[in-house]
Amino acid sequence: MEADPRAARLSNVALAGPSQARDRRSIRRTNLGLVLRMLRDDGPRSRAQIAADTGLPKPTVTSLVAELVSLGLVREGPAQREGAVGRPGTLVHVDGRDICGIGVEISTSYIHVLALTLSGATAFEHRSAVAVADAEAAAVLDLTGRSIRACLAALERDGIRPVGITLAVPGVVDARTGTVEYAPALGWRDLGVVDGLSARLDQPTPPIAVGNDAKLVAIAEYVQAQGKGVQDMICITGERGIGAGIITDGRLLRGSTGFAGEVGHMPLDPERRRCVCGRLGCWETMVGLDAIFRLAADVGDPVHDPHVELEDRLAELHRRARSGDVRTRQALSRVADDLALGIALLADVLNPEVVVLGGYFSYIGDLMLQRVREVVRARVMAQEAGGCEVVLSTLGFRAAARGGAHLALDAVYQDPSAV
Amino acid sequence: MEADPRAARLSNVALAGPSQARDRRSIRRTNLGLVLRMLRDDGPRSRAQIAADTGLPKPTVTSLVAELVSLGLVREGPAQREGAVGRPGTLVHVDGRDICGIGVEISTSYIHVLALTLSGATAFEHRSAVAVADAEAAAVLDLTGRSIRACLAALERDGIRPVGITLAVPGVVDARTGTVEYAPALGWRDLGVVDGLSARLDQPTPPIAVGNDAKLVAIAEYVQAQGKGVQDMICITGERGIGAGIITDGRLLRGSTGFAGEVGHMPLDPERRRCVCGRLGCWETMVGLDAIFRLAADVGDPVHDPHVELEDRLAELHRRARSGDVRTRQALSRVADDLALGIALLADVLNPEVVVLGGYFSYIGDLMLQRVREVVRARVMAQEAGGCEVVLSTLGFRAAARGGAHLALDAVYQDPSAV
């Protein structure tokens, strides 16, 4: 009677193939990662326990742990438990205090650098307000390079090794070539950001990668939500543009060439206003930052001033709405309706369990959420919106850099020997 | 430098867990399926070869093959190759001529029953033109039951065993309860089709399941396209409503509760016309069958007559367009534009390698395809539409029943012992 589970299995059949031959080195890398991820996810344990849990022979575990110790990724220490009979047990712990990943978000209004250690602590964080769209790309890369250099210097001072840098950019990105193909909100097209940035940094620098900001936000939100067992999730990031990171069946949806999640230009506006991308009627003209500010205040109003920190401008909107200002409330209500229209569409197509609203929605979304949920519930085809919940991100504008840092660190968990 | 591949791996990490304990019986089922799928995908081979290819011990393979033979799923016979030295080799072949899956599509204008054997032959096929939306649900189920009984009788006469029946319905389906939650094109809501149909069939019948028609079309198209290595594919089925089956990363996208792929009600129409679902501006009001007929001909024109076979009405439109009829050509061009608008949206969100246009598009889409491709290319954010190709299905209105039959058969490949 279960049609769909069988369908899921059908696709497994379609994909089943002979397991690929792997060389010894690759098996060892895999096992190093396996042990390290187990220590991260399930906590400290003895070598004997690692052998039992992984099914690896004890001498192999001893050798793997020794390599992880020498790489500075784990340490061995006595168990905390007192009063045990016999030789005190020795536990293996993840020791990631001295290793970090760096995430760098280049948004339309700021550059945000965040270094996160393997143990999850923030080793460095800095944000500068920059009107990126009004600046030359070269100047933006200069500034970004300066921020990263400051970060690297601080890490070196603290004895922390960076393993990788991920740039987060609001646009269509070719990760293989390190190029931003098209980021209309920044006014960038075919910009080799990885090469451009490498040239601005002293060698050697850790490997630099570039990713779409909304996908990196989704990684940060997914890591956050993991404990709740969510497998299908859409993270919508509101900035000047609107992006989405989509998790389906526990995996980041990339699509065939890595461009999935470009939701900002869905043609939903019946008035078909022109978007910065040149197309007509794009969703982000209805629900992006420009829309909320345009609806809420006339030109000249301080909330339009790009030199004021974005959080402060949003806090001002929030204050006005809460004090009963009719125009602000109408603006929020209008954007809530239009936001819900797109969310409902995405819920019909993707049937997520959770839609997380991040970016600027983290700051004023509490005033829109009830309306958004009502409209989504009314508009989605499946009953009760197919079980879809709409929630606000708690990470706010920090999420993209955080996702970038997670991604850089993930390389360590996949291949600890690359440290 | 590879941000996105690392992201893909990150999600694997997130999902990694201890492998689940399995009992002996379950392992045996898994191995039976493994051997059967290998014979299907890689062709006939000797027991020794099966042992070598699967890594299973020879005595286990002997016992598995014996069970598959007794289940009537494989047979052993001499190798075709002549002149070999020594004892003539014996090869194991899939022998699926006597086992079939049944797919039954209930569409707005016909009921289509198709039985497909394990070896891929059509064992039974029948289609009746029915104006389903104008009939009572009970009468439609009566008719469907009658068609299935005729199919079962024919199969019995031919000595073919049906292993399962999958109903394909254009709507939101709850597969667990066998219920059609909402199928606006049929006018159905909360209809227990599996129970309703079971009650109309003589017992015992093979297990009955219900699935969304567009998802089943996607399965049929994916099986068709598999040889080409496509992993990311959207199948858009044009009927009175518009549905989609989405394959991402080689797997059917189900979403958290199985409702993914409801693309017909994306609010894309700037004129916000009312849809049969009650919402305003749904995509299917722009590109569904009603739209093309409304745009192409006045009321009273024979192409509107629901009693004429749909293929014949579409053939008439095709003939008019090819003979230069301006109104028909304008209608096709308008629908092509609006179709492309939605395809571009889906390509932005999902970044597929291929979009397959099925259903009525199979019949007149050749006259729209060039325009659709142009608009998609112009509208999708990623360069060259992110590599997305738009093609026509070759399965036409047969695809949903075919996908249903594949799905029913898949149960055999997953668990041959259940035959």
Coordinates of C-alpha atoms in Angstrom, one line a residue, chain A residues 23 37 42 58 86 98 139 160 177 194 210 227 234 253 276 320 334 356 393 404:
Chain A
D23 CA 43.5 2.5 -2.7
R37 CA 33.3 12.3 13.2
D42 CA 29.0 10.7 20.0
K58 CA 42.2 -2.5 17.5
G86 CA 42.2 -1.3 37.6
D98 CA 43.7 25.2 17.6
A139 CA 37.9 48.0 -4.1
I160 CA 45.2 28.9 15.7
T177 CA 36.5 28.1 -11.2
V194 CA 39.0 33.4 -5.6
V210 CA 33.4 30.5 -3.0
G227 CA 19.2 17.8 16.5
I234 CA 14.3 25.7 2.9
L253 CA 20.2 20.5 -3.2
V276 CA 18.0 44.9 -10.9
R320 CA 7.8 52.3 14.5
R334 CA 2.2 43.8 2.3
V356 CA 13.5 29.2 8.0
S393 CA 16.3 32.2 12.0
G404 CA 31.2 29.2 5.2

